[in-house]
Amino acid sequence: MRKLIALTFAALAATTVVAQENPAALRTPDGTPDLQGIWSNATITPLERLQNVTSLVLSDEEAARMERATLERRERLNQPSDPDRPAPPKGGDGSTGAAGNVGGYNDFWLDRGDRVAVVDGQRRSSLIIDPPNGRIPPLTDEARARQQARLKLAAGRGQYDHPEYRPLAERCLLSFGPTTPLVPNYFYNNNIQIVQTPDHVMILMEMVHDARIIRMNATHVPKHIRPWMGDSIGRWEGDTLVVDTTNFPPQQNFRGSSENLHVVERFRRVDANTINYRFTVDDPTTFTAPFSGEIPFWALDEQIFEYACHEGNYALSNVLSGARNEEKRLGTKQEKQ
Amino acid sequence: MVRAGRDLVVALCTAIAVATAFWTAPPVETQTARPARVAGKPNLNGIWQALNTANYDILSHPAKAALAFRPGPVVPVPAAAVVAFGAVGAVPAGVGIVEGDEIPYLPEAKKKQLENQANWLDRDPEIKCYLPGVPRANYMPFPFQILHSDKAVFFAYEYAGAVRNVYLKDPGPAPVDSWMGQSVGTWEGDTFVVTVTGFNDQSWFDRAGNHHSDQLKVVERYTPSGPDHLWYEATIEDPQTFSRPWKIRMPLYRHINPDARLNQFKCVEFVEELMYGKYRKTPVSP
C-alpha cells in the first residue's frame, strides 16, 4: 500500500510537470478550463477542525503523523479475524448503525481516504476555512427549535415504523454523505465524474448514480420545484466555474439546513491531477453566518461502475419486516404472561 | 346570395393571409446557436426523445383497454389493480419498431415472454422503478440528455436517473454485469456506434414482457439526419434467447424549445408504498 502511494506521488509529480509545460492541455476546445475526468474528494482531513487544533495549516510532521496513523489503523483492521472469537452479544453491542450491533462492513469495504487535504501547497487541518476557527457557525434559534421539534417527533415514534422514517441513503434516494456541496462522506466511494460542454456541466456521483446537470448561464427553476440535490446553474468567472444551487427539497438537509439552503461552488483546475473545489453554504434560517470550505479533488485513474442501489435494496424490506416480526414476538410473549 | 358569397371569399382570403403570415413568421424564441460538430464529429448534444409507443410493445399493436386483464362475463376486463385508471390505463396503438415486425425467440424464450406478459404487474421492472436497460431506456416516454464533448459521451436519462458513460476507449470486457451494461463507442463516419455488453438478465424491452438473458449484446447506431433528428438503429444479439440477431429502428427527436431541460424522475420514492407498504407498522388500508 505504502509503495502504491509512493508510486502515485511519483506519477503525480511527473504529470504535473507535463501540465505546466503544456497548459493548453487543461482547456477545452472552446477555451474554458477542462474539468473533465474521474475524481475523488476522499481525504482524512475532517470537515470541521478538531477542538484542540488551532491552525488551518498543518506542519509536514503533523500531516505525516495523521497519514501514518491512518495506514497503521488500516493495517490493523485488515488482520485476519480470529476464527475462535465469540458471537456478538445477544441483542447487539448497543451501538447504532450498520457497523454496530452484530457487525457490518469491515474495513475491506471502506474507502475513507488516506491523505491529508492539500490546497495551494498547504496541508490542511480542516476543510472549512471560513470562519477562521474551521468550524460550522452556531445554529440560529429558529434552527435549534426546529432540531428540538424533530428530535421530539422522532422520540415519539418507532424508527422502523415506516419507510419514510429511514435515512435517505437507506431508501436509495441519495448517496451516503452530502451531494451539494461535494463534501467527502468519510465512508466509501467518493468518486465523481465530470463531463463538460459549453452549455452544461454534468457531475456524476458514482454512489446511487446521481447525475447533477448544471445549466450554464441559465436561471433557476420556479420555487415550488424542489429536485433532489437542488437546482444548479453555472457561469464562468474568469477561469473559475461558479455553480449556484438553490431549490433544495425539505427532506434533504446539510448539517441541519432548511429548504432555504443556498450553496455556491467554485471549481478551479489547478494542475493535471487536481481541481481546487471551494464551497460556500448560506442559510440564514439555519446558520448564524455563512461558511466556506476548500477540498482538493484528486484525479483517479479508475472506472466508474453502476451503483444500482434500489434494485438490490433487500435491506429496507428486511429492516421493516424484521421490526414487525419483533413486535409480533413481543406481543405473543406479553399475551402469554 | 351573391353578396354572402363575396363576403365568404373575402373572409377566406383574410384567413389564408393571416395563416400564411403565421406560418412564415420566424419562431418567437429559439435556442442559442448550436455548433454542427463537436471535435470534428456530429454534435450529439441535446435533449432527445422517441415519439412512439414502443415502451408498451416493440411490435405493432392495436389499442387495448389495459396492460393487465382478468376474465370477465363477456370479454376479459382490466385487472382489479388497474381498473380505476380507466382510459388513462389503456394502451395506445403503435407501429412496431422491430424490422420485419417479428422477434425471433427460441421456443422456451417465447413461452417466457407470454408468461411475463400475463404476469406484467408482478414482473415488469419498470413498475418497481428499476433501471431500464438498453435499448429500452431510449424509447421510454421520457427524454434523455446526451452530453458530448471532445473527451466524453455521456447519456443521462430522466427515468430513474439512469446513466451511461460511453467509453471512447475500450476498457476490455465488463468485469461485472449491470442493468445498463457497459457501453463502448466508436465513430464510423458520421455515425456513432455504441456496443453495449455486460448486461444482467433483469431488464425488459417493453411492457409486453419481451426479455433477454445476460448474453445480450446491443450494437447501437446513432446517425444525425438533420440538426434536430437522430436516426437510431440497434442490433440485438442473444443466442440464449433469440435464434438470430434482429434489429430495431426509430427516429429520436431533439427538444428544441429554448427552456428545454432534463427534469428529475427519481421514482424510487414513488414506489415505496407499492414495495414496502405491507411492512408498515400501520399499513394504509387498500
mmCIF file of N, CA and C in Angstrom, chain B residues 132-244:
data_model
loop_
_atom_site.group_PDB
_atom_site.id
_atom_site.type_symbol
_atom_site.label_atom_id
_atom_site.label_comp_id
_atom_site.label_asym_id
_atom_site.label_seq_id
_atom_site.Cartn_x
_atom_site.Cartn_y
_atom_site.Cartn_z
ATOM 1 N N PRO B 132 -33.713 0.815 -16.524
ATOM 2 C CA PRO B 132 -34.442 0.334 -17.698
ATOM 3 C C PRO B 132 -33.659 -0.570 -18.641
ATOM 4 N N GLY B 133 -32.325 -0.573 -18.551
ATOM 5 C CA GLY B 133 -31.541 -1.335 -19.531
ATOM 6 C C GLY B 133 -31.506 -0.632 -20.877
ATOM 7 N N VAL B 134 -30.792 -1.257 -21.813
ATOM 8 C CA VAL B 134 -30.652 -0.731 -23.172
ATOM 9 C C VAL B 134 -31.171 -1.819 -24.114
ATOM 10 N N PRO B 135 -31.962 -1.513 -25.106
ATOM 11 C CA PRO B 135 -32.302 -0.190 -25.647
ATOM 12 C C PRO B 135 -33.522 0.476 -24.999
ATOM 13 N N ARG B 136 -34.213 -0.192 -24.047
ATOM 14 C CA ARG B 136 -35.499 0.338 -23.562
ATOM 15 C C ARG B 136 -35.390 1.790 -23.087
ATOM 16 N N ALA B 137 -34.246 2.135 -22.464
ATOM 17 C CA ALA B 137 -34.077 3.486 -21.939
ATOM 18 C C ALA B 137 -34.310 4.543 -23.015
ATOM 19 N N ASN B 138 -33.974 4.204 -24.260
ATOM 20 C CA ASN B 138 -34.047 5.202 -25.340
ATOM 21 C C ASN B 138 -35.455 5.465 -25.851
ATOM 22 N N TYR B 139 -36.411 4.555 -25.579
ATOM 23 C CA TYR B 139 -37.769 4.817 -26.081
ATOM 24 C C TYR B 139 -38.804 4.774 -24.975
ATOM 25 N N MET B 140 -38.365 4.962 -23.736
ATOM 26 C CA MET B 140 -39.341 5.163 -22.665
ATOM 27 C C MET B 140 -39.962 6.545 -22.872
ATOM 28 N N PRO B 141 -41.141 6.790 -22.308
ATOM 29 C CA PRO B 141 -41.792 8.084 -22.558
ATOM 30 C C PRO B 141 -41.191 9.209 -21.723
ATOM 31 N N PHE B 142 -39.874 9.290 -21.722
ATOM 32 C CA PHE B 142 -39.132 10.324 -21.001
ATOM 33 C C PHE B 142 -37.982 10.789 -21.887
ATOM 34 N N PRO B 143 -37.577 12.056 -21.775
ATOM 35 C CA PRO B 143 -36.412 12.483 -22.546
ATOM 36 C C PRO B 143 -35.104 12.007 -21.906
ATOM 37 N N PHE B 144 -34.045 12.064 -22.681
ATOM 38 C CA PHE B 144 -32.703 11.836 -22.130
ATOM 39 C C PHE B 144 -31.765 12.858 -22.732
ATOM 40 N N GLN B 145 -30.709 13.147 -21.994
ATOM 41 C CA GLN B 145 -29.765 14.171 -22.446
ATOM 42 C C GLN B 145 -28.447 13.515 -22.805
ATOM 43 N N ILE B 146 -27.924 13.864 -23.982
ATOM 44 C CA ILE B 146 -26.577 13.424 -24.335
ATOM 45 C C ILE B 146 -25.632 14.587 -24.075
ATOM 46 N N LEU B 147 -24.573 14.318 -23.322
ATOM 47 C CA LEU B 147 -23.511 15.310 -23.109
ATOM 48 C C LEU B 147 -22.323 14.836 -23.925
ATOM 49 N N HIS B 148 -21.993 15.597 -24.941
ATOM 50 C CA HIS B 148 -20.982 15.183 -25.915
ATOM 51 C C HIS B 148 -19.881 16.250 -25.939
ATOM 52 N N SER B 149 -18.676 15.857 -25.549
ATOM 53 C CA SER B 149 -17.554 16.802 -25.580
ATOM 54 C C SER B 149 -16.417 16.175 -26.366
ATOM 55 N N ASP B 150 -15.292 16.861 -26.402
ATOM 56 C CA ASP B 150 -14.139 16.307 -27.108
ATOM 57 C C ASP B 150 -13.613 15.058 -26.413
ATOM 58 N N LYS B 151 -13.954 14.880 -25.120
ATOM 59 C CA LYS B 151 -13.388 13.771 -24.351
ATOM 60 C C LYS B 151 -14.397 12.721 -23.923
ATOM 61 N N ALA B 152 -15.688 13.031 -24.004
ATOM 62 C CA ALA B 152 -16.663 12.117 -23.404
ATOM 63 C C ALA B 152 -17.988 12.160 -24.143
ATOM 64 N N VAL B 153 -18.711 11.026 -24.057
ATOM 65 C CA VAL B 153 -20.125 10.986 -24.462
ATOM 66 C C VAL B 153 -20.857 10.325 -23.302
ATOM 67 N N PHE B 154 -21.824 11.050 -22.756
ATOM 68 C CA PHE B 154 -22.500 10.592 -21.548
ATOM 69 C C PHE B 154 -24.006 10.719 -21.752
ATOM 70 N N PHE B 155 -24.746 9.660 -21.402
ATOM 71 C CA PHE B 155 -26.212 9.677 -21.509
ATOM 72 C C PHE B 155 -26.788 9.815 -20.104
ATOM 73 N N ALA B 156 -27.631 10.829 -19.901
ATOM 74 C CA ALA B 156 -28.356 10.975 -18.636
ATOM 75 C C ALA B 156 -29.839 10.852 -18.952
ATOM 76 N N TYR B 157 -30.485 9.856 -18.369
ATOM 77 C CA TYR B 157 -31.905 9.609 -18.634
ATOM 78 C C TYR B 157 -32.753 10.210 -17.525
ATOM 79 N N GLU B 158 -33.889 10.778 -17.914
ATOM 80 C CA GLU B 158 -34.787 11.324 -16.896
ATOM 81 C C GLU B 158 -35.382 10.195 -16.063
ATOM 82 N N TYR B 159 -35.810 9.109 -16.704
ATOM 83 C CA TYR B 159 -36.427 7.989 -15.994
ATOM 84 C C TYR B 159 -35.415 7.364 -15.019
ATOM 85 N N ALA B 160 -35.769 7.347 -13.742
ATOM 86 C CA ALA B 160 -34.993 6.697 -12.688
ATOM 87 C C ALA B 160 -33.566 7.251 -12.562
ATOM 88 N N GLY B 161 -33.287 8.364 -13.227
ATOM 89 C CA GLY B 161 -31.932 8.921 -13.155
ATOM 90 C C GLY B 161 -30.882 7.953 -13.680
ATOM 91 N N ALA B 162 -31.278 7.119 -14.651
ATOM 92 C CA ALA B 162 -30.329 6.146 -15.209
ATOM 93 C C ALA B 162 -29.227 6.886 -15.972
ATOM 94 N N VAL B 163 -28.033 6.327 -15.984
ATOM 95 C CA VAL B 163 -26.916 6.954 -16.690
ATOM 96 C C VAL B 163 -26.106 5.912 -17.464
ATOM 97 N N ARG B 164 -25.447 6.377 -18.519
ATOM 98 C CA ARG B 164 -24.479 5.552 -19.259
ATOM 99 C C ARG B 164 -23.301 6.432 -19.611
ATOM 100 N N ASN B 165 -22.129 6.031 -19.195
ATOM 101 C CA ASN B 165 -20.931 6.678 -19.705
ATOM 102 C C ASN B 165 -20.456 5.833 -20.878
ATOM 103 N N VAL B 166 -20.300 6.433 -22.036
ATOM 104 C CA VAL B 166 -19.856 5.664 -23.205
ATOM 105 C C VAL B 166 -18.334 5.760 -23.278
ATOM 106 N N TYR B 167 -17.666 4.645 -23.077
ATOM 107 C CA TYR B 167 -16.202 4.646 -23.171
ATOM 108 C C TYR B 167 -15.784 4.877 -24.614
ATOM 109 N N LEU B 168 -14.864 5.811 -24.801
ATOM 110 C CA LEU B 168 -14.376 6.062 -26.155
ATOM 111 C C LEU B 168 -13.103 5.257 -26.412
ATOM 112 N N LYS B 169 -12.618 4.600 -25.339
ATOM 113 C CA LYS B 169 -11.502 3.664 -25.461
ATOM 114 C C LYS B 169 -11.968 2.396 -24.769
ATOM 115 N N ASP B 170 -11.910 1.280 -25.468
ATOM 116 C CA ASP B 170 -12.450 0.025 -24.923
ATOM 117 C C ASP B 170 -11.691 -0.391 -23.661
ATOM 118 N N PRO B 171 -12.357 -0.458 -22.506
ATOM 119 C CA PRO B 171 -11.651 -0.876 -21.291
ATOM 120 C C PRO B 171 -11.542 -2.394 -21.171
ATOM 121 N N GLY B 172 -11.981 -3.151 -22.187
ATOM 122 C CA GLY B 172 -11.965 -4.612 -22.096
ATOM 123 C C GLY B 172 -13.307 -5.107 -21.580
ATOM 124 N N PRO B 173 -13.440 -6.437 -21.470
ATOM 125 C CA PRO B 173 -14.740 -6.995 -21.081
ATOM 126 C C PRO B 173 -15.215 -6.419 -19.736
ATOM 127 N N ALA B 174 -16.537 -6.212 -19.613
ATOM 128 C CA ALA B 174 -17.078 -5.679 -18.370
ATOM 129 C C ALA B 174 -16.766 -6.641 -17.235
ATOM 130 N N PRO B 175 -16.177 -6.148 -16.131
ATOM 131 C CA PRO B 175 -15.821 -7.051 -15.039
ATOM 132 C C PRO B 175 -17.033 -7.541 -14.256
ATOM 133 N N VAL B 176 -18.178 -6.890 -14.429
ATOM 134 C CA VAL B 176 -19.356 -7.282 -13.653
ATOM 135 C C VAL B 176 -20.602 -6.935 -14.478
ATOM 136 N N ASP B 177 -21.655 -7.762 -14.357
ATOM 137 C CA ASP B 177 -22.900 -7.488 -15.079
ATOM 138 C C ASP B 177 -23.625 -6.302 -14.449
ATOM 139 N N SER B 178 -24.381 -5.580 -15.268
ATOM 140 C CA SER B 178 -25.120 -4.439 -14.738
ATOM 141 C C SER B 178 -26.420 -4.254 -15.513
ATOM 142 N N TRP B 179 -27.294 -3.421 -14.988
ATOM 143 C CA TRP B 179 -28.589 -3.148 -15.626
ATOM 144 C C TRP B 179 -28.402 -2.395 -16.946
ATOM 145 N N MET B 180 -27.530 -1.370 -16.930
ATOM 146 C CA MET B 180 -27.367 -0.518 -18.113
ATOM 147 C C MET B 180 -26.232 -1.002 -19.013
ATOM 148 N N GLY B 181 -25.511 -2.038 -18.601
ATOM 149 C CA GLY B 181 -24.444 -2.585 -19.412
ATOM 150 C C GLY B 181 -23.229 -1.680 -19.481
ATOM 151 N N GLN B 182 -22.226 -2.140 -20.202
ATOM 152 C CA GLN B 182 -21.023 -1.336 -20.440
ATOM 153 C C GLN B 182 -21.021 -0.891 -21.895
ATOM 154 N N SER B 183 -20.965 0.422 -22.123
ATOM 155 C CA SER B 183 -21.058 0.987 -23.466
ATOM 156 C C SER B 183 -19.693 1.418 -23.958
ATOM 157 N N VAL B 184 -19.362 1.013 -25.193
ATOM 158 C CA VAL B 184 -18.115 1.442 -25.820
ATOM 159 C C VAL B 184 -18.469 2.051 -27.175
ATOM 160 N N GLY B 185 -18.034 3.287 -27.405
ATOM 161 C CA GLY B 185 -18.435 3.989 -28.621
ATOM 162 C C GLY B 185 -17.282 4.233 -29.582
ATOM 163 N N THR B 186 -17.595 4.122 -30.882
ATOM 164 C CA THR B 186 -16.628 4.488 -31.928
ATOM 165 C C THR B 186 -17.395 5.231 -33.015
ATOM 166 N N TRP B 187 -16.692 6.005 -33.813
ATOM 167 C CA TRP B 187 -17.335 6.710 -34.921
ATOM 168 C C TRP B 187 -17.068 5.971 -36.220
ATOM 169 N N GLU B 188 -18.130 5.744 -36.984
ATOM 170 C CA GLU B 188 -17.987 5.238 -38.354
ATOM 171 C C GLU B 188 -18.496 6.355 -39.241
ATOM 172 N N GLY B 189 -17.592 7.190 -39.746
ATOM 173 C CA GLY B 189 -18.014 8.394 -40.473
ATOM 174 C C GLY B 189 -18.800 9.279 -39.529
ATOM 175 N N ASP B 190 -20.053 9.600 -39.903
ATOM 176 C CA ASP B 190 -20.885 10.448 -39.071
ATOM 177 C C ASP B 190 -21.852 9.649 -38.203
ATOM 178 N N THR B 191 -21.611 8.354 -38.088
ATOM 179 C CA THR B 191 -22.468 7.510 -37.243
ATOM 180 C C THR B 191 -21.719 7.134 -35.970
ATOM 181 N N PHE B 192 -22.377 7.355 -34.819
ATOM 182 C CA PHE B 192 -21.786 6.970 -33.536
ATOM 183 C C PHE B 192 -22.270 5.555 -33.225
ATOM 184 N N VAL B 193 -21.326 4.614 -33.186
ATOM 185 C CA VAL B 193 -21.669 3.206 -32.977
ATOM 186 C C VAL B 193 -21.317 2.831 -31.536
ATOM 187 N N VAL B 194 -22.318 2.385 -30.787
ATOM 188 C CA VAL B 194 -22.099 2.039 -29.378
ATOM 189 C C VAL B 194 -22.380 0.551 -29.187
ATOM 190 N N THR B 195 -21.374 -0.170 -28.734
ATOM 191 C CA THR B 195 -21.539 -1.597 -28.459
ATOM 192 C C THR B 195 -21.759 -1.760 -26.964
ATOM 193 N N VAL B 196 -22.885 -2.360 -26.603
ATOM 194 C CA VAL B 196 -23.239 -2.486 -25.185
ATOM 195 C C VAL B 196 -23.261 -3.958 -24.806
ATOM 196 N N THR B 197 -22.461 -4.310 -23.812
ATOM 197 C CA THR B 197 -22.380 -5.693 -23.310
ATOM 198 C C THR B 197 -22.394 -5.642 -21.784
ATOM 199 N N GLY B 198 -22.175 -6.790 -21.154
ATOM 200 C CA GLY B 198 -22.080 -6.814 -19.690
ATOM 201 C C GLY B 198 -23.420 -6.601 -19.000
ATOM 202 N N PHE B 199 -24.513 -7.025 -19.658
ATOM 203 C CA PHE B 199 -25.847 -6.865 -19.065
ATOM 204 C C PHE B 199 -26.145 -7.980 -18.065
ATOM 205 N N ASN B 200 -27.010 -7.685 -17.097
ATOM 206 C CA ASN B 200 -27.646 -8.765 -16.339
ATOM 207 C C ASN B 200 -28.893 -9.206 -17.130
ATOM 208 N N ASP B 201 -29.651 -10.169 -16.603
ATOM 209 C CA ASP B 201 -30.806 -10.679 -17.362
ATOM 210 C C ASP B 201 -32.119 -10.108 -16.823
ATOM 211 N N GLN B 202 -32.053 -8.960 -16.142
ATOM 212 C CA GLN B 202 -33.223 -8.461 -15.419
ATOM 213 C C GLN B 202 -34.085 -7.465 -16.186
ATOM 214 N N SER B 203 -33.478 -6.733 -17.135
ATOM 215 C CA SER B 203 -34.271 -5.683 -17.784
ATOM 216 C C SER B 203 -35.126 -6.276 -18.905
ATOM 217 N N TRP B 204 -36.151 -5.530 -19.307
ATOM 218 C CA TRP B 204 -37.061 -5.933 -20.381
ATOM 219 C C TRP B 204 -36.934 -4.959 -21.549
ATOM 220 N N PHE B 205 -37.552 -5.331 -22.671
ATOM 221 C CA PHE B 205 -37.585 -4.420 -23.822
ATOM 222 C C PHE B 205 -38.820 -3.506 -23.791
ATOM 223 N N ASP B 206 -39.864 -3.926 -23.082
ATOM 224 C CA ASP B 206 -41.131 -3.187 -23.123
ATOM 225 C C ASP B 206 -42.064 -3.715 -22.042
ATOM 226 N N ARG B 207 -43.310 -3.201 -22.041
ATOM 227 C CA ARG B 207 -44.297 -3.660 -21.061
ATOM 228 C C ARG B 207 -45.006 -4.924 -21.539
ATOM 229 N N ALA B 208 -44.582 -5.462 -22.678
ATOM 230 C CA ALA B 208 -45.215 -6.674 -23.213
ATOM 231 C C ALA B 208 -44.432 -7.930 -22.825
ATOM 232 N N GLY B 209 -43.484 -7.786 -21.930
ATOM 233 C CA GLY B 209 -42.770 -8.959 -21.420
ATOM 234 C C GLY B 209 -41.626 -9.429 -22.294
ATOM 235 N N ASN B 210 -41.258 -8.658 -23.320
ATOM 236 C CA ASN B 210 -40.110 -9.052 -24.153
ATOM 237 C C ASN B 210 -38.824 -8.929 -23.341
ATOM 238 N N HIS B 211 -38.018 -9.964 -23.391
ATOM 239 C CA HIS B 211 -36.925 -10.118 -22.429
ATOM 240 C C HIS B 211 -35.649 -10.613 -23.100
ATOM 241 N N HIS B 212 -34.597 -10.791 -22.309
ATOM 242 C CA HIS B 212 -33.302 -11.258 -22.814
ATOM 243 C C HIS B 212 -32.540 -11.933 -21.685
ATOM 244 N N SER B 213 -31.407 -12.536 -22.022
ATOM 245 C CA SER B 213 -30.567 -13.156 -20.992
ATOM 246 C C SER B 213 -29.351 -12.264 -20.747
ATOM 247 N N ASP B 214 -28.435 -12.736 -19.896
ATOM 248 C CA ASP B 214 -27.216 -11.948 -19.648
ATOM 249 C C ASP B 214 -26.207 -12.085 -20.796
ATOM 250 N N GLN B 215 -26.597 -12.804 -21.859
ATOM 251 C CA GLN B 215 -25.734 -12.893 -23.040
ATOM 252 C C GLN B 215 -26.050 -11.789 -24.055
ATOM 253 N N LEU B 216 -26.950 -10.879 -23.672
ATOM 254 C CA LEU B 216 -27.387 -9.808 -24.578
ATOM 255 C C LEU B 216 -26.213 -8.938 -25.024
ATOM 256 N N LYS B 217 -26.205 -8.643 -26.319
ATOM 257 C CA LYS B 217 -25.265 -7.662 -26.874
ATOM 258 C C LYS B 217 -26.077 -6.734 -27.771
ATOM 259 N N VAL B 218 -25.959 -5.434 -27.536
ATOM 260 C CA VAL B 218 -26.708 -4.466 -28.327
ATOM 261 C C VAL B 218 -25.696 -3.583 -29.051
ATOM 262 N N VAL B 219 -25.806 -3.498 -30.380
ATOM 263 C CA VAL B 219 -24.956 -2.579 -31.139
ATOM 264 C C VAL B 219 -25.847 -1.456 -31.659
ATOM 265 N N GLU B 220 -25.638 -0.270 -31.100
ATOM 266 C CA GLU B 220 -26.483 0.871 -31.440
ATOM 267 C C GLU B 220 -25.796 1.752 -32.466
ATOM 268 N N ARG B 221 -26.587 2.336 -33.346
ATOM 269 C CA ARG B 221 -26.054 3.280 -34.339
ATOM 270 C C ARG B 221 -26.861 4.575 -34.273
ATOM 271 N N TYR B 222 -26.178 5.665 -33.960
ATOM 272 C CA TYR B 222 -26.813 6.976 -33.887
ATOM 273 C C TYR B 222 -26.316 7.799 -35.074
ATOM 274 N N THR B 223 -27.238 8.109 -36.026
ATOM 275 C CA THR B 223 -26.842 8.865 -37.214
ATOM 276 C C THR B 223 -27.684 10.135 -37.308
ATOM 277 N N PRO B 224 -27.055 11.325 -37.222
ATOM 278 C CA PRO B 224 -27.842 12.549 -37.366
ATOM 279 C C PRO B 224 -28.461 12.618 -38.764
ATOM 280 N N SER B 225 -29.750 12.972 -38.812
ATOM 281 C CA SER B 225 -30.378 13.175 -40.123
ATOM 282 C C SER B 225 -30.934 14.598 -40.160
ATOM 283 N N GLY B 226 -30.165 15.547 -39.652
ATOM 284 C CA GLY B 226 -30.570 16.945 -39.532
ATOM 285 C C GLY B 226 -30.175 17.411 -38.134
ATOM 286 N N PRO B 227 -30.266 18.718 -37.861
ATOM 287 C CA PRO B 227 -29.801 19.216 -36.565
ATOM 288 C C PRO B 227 -30.668 18.744 -35.405
ATOM 289 N N ASP B 228 -31.921 18.355 -35.687
ATOM 290 C CA ASP B 228 -32.852 18.037 -34.611
ATOM 291 C C ASP B 228 -33.306 16.583 -34.601
ATOM 292 N N HIS B 229 -32.663 15.747 -35.445
ATOM 293 C CA HIS B 229 -33.075 14.346 -35.518
ATOM 294 C C HIS B 229 -31.870 13.414 -35.515
ATOM 295 N N LEU B 230 -32.030 12.314 -34.783
ATOM 296 C CA LEU B 230 -31.056 11.229 -34.868
ATOM 297 C C LEU B 230 -31.806 10.012 -35.383
ATOM 298 N N TRP B 231 -31.222 9.313 -36.340
ATOM 299 C CA TRP B 231 -31.798 8.031 -36.745
ATOM 300 C C TRP B 231 -31.123 6.975 -35.879
ATOM 301 N N TYR B 232 -31.951 6.228 -35.149
ATOM 302 C CA TYR B 232 -31.431 5.261 -34.181
ATOM 303 C C TYR B 232 -31.726 3.840 -34.652
ATOM 304 N N GLU B 233 -30.678 3.042 -34.705
ATOM 305 C CA GLU B 233 -30.842 1.622 -35.023
ATOM 306 C C GLU B 233 -30.101 0.818 -33.972
ATOM 307 N N ALA B 234 -30.634 -0.333 -33.621
ATOM 308 C CA ALA B 234 -29.911 -1.198 -32.693
ATOM 309 C C ALA B 234 -30.071 -2.645 -33.126
ATOM 310 N N THR B 235 -28.951 -3.356 -33.165
ATOM 311 C CA THR B 235 -28.972 -4.784 -33.486
ATOM 312 C C THR B 235 -28.881 -5.549 -32.169
ATOM 313 N N ILE B 236 -29.819 -6.461 -31.973
ATOM 314 C CA ILE B 236 -29.946 -7.203 -30.714
ATOM 315 C C ILE B 236 -29.466 -8.626 -30.956
ATOM 316 N N GLU B 237 -28.533 -9.057 -30.115
ATOM 317 C CA GLU B 237 -27.984 -10.402 -30.259
ATOM 318 C C GLU B 237 -28.016 -11.076 -28.900
ATOM 319 N N ASP B 238 -28.523 -12.289 -28.839
ATOM 320 C CA ASP B 238 -28.547 -13.021 -27.564
ATOM 321 C C ASP B 238 -28.859 -14.478 -27.898
ATOM 322 N N PRO B 239 -27.810 -15.276 -28.151
ATOM 323 C CA PRO B 239 -28.034 -16.649 -28.632
ATOM 324 C C PRO B 239 -28.805 -17.519 -27.636
ATOM 325 N N GLN B 240 -28.882 -17.109 -26.372
ATOM 326 C CA GLN B 240 -29.661 -17.900 -25.407
ATOM 327 C C GLN B 240 -31.160 -17.631 -25.530
ATOM 328 N N THR B 241 -31.508 -16.511 -26.166
ATOM 329 C CA THR B 241 -32.915 -16.107 -26.197
ATOM 330 C C THR B 241 -33.473 -16.067 -27.619
ATOM 331 N N PHE B 242 -32.610 -15.706 -28.586
ATOM 332 C CA PHE B 242 -33.098 -15.498 -29.966
ATOM 333 C C PHE B 242 -32.354 -16.410 -30.938
ATOM 334 N N SER B 243 -33.044 -16.806 -32.008
ATOM 335 C CA SER B 243 -32.427 -17.732 -32.973
ATOM 336 C C SER B 243 -31.515 -16.998 -33.950
ATOM 337 N N ARG B 244 -31.636 -15.655 -34.024
ATOM 338 C CA ARG B 244 -30.757 -14.871 -34.899
ATOM 339 C C ARG B 244 -30.756 -13.427 -34.390
#
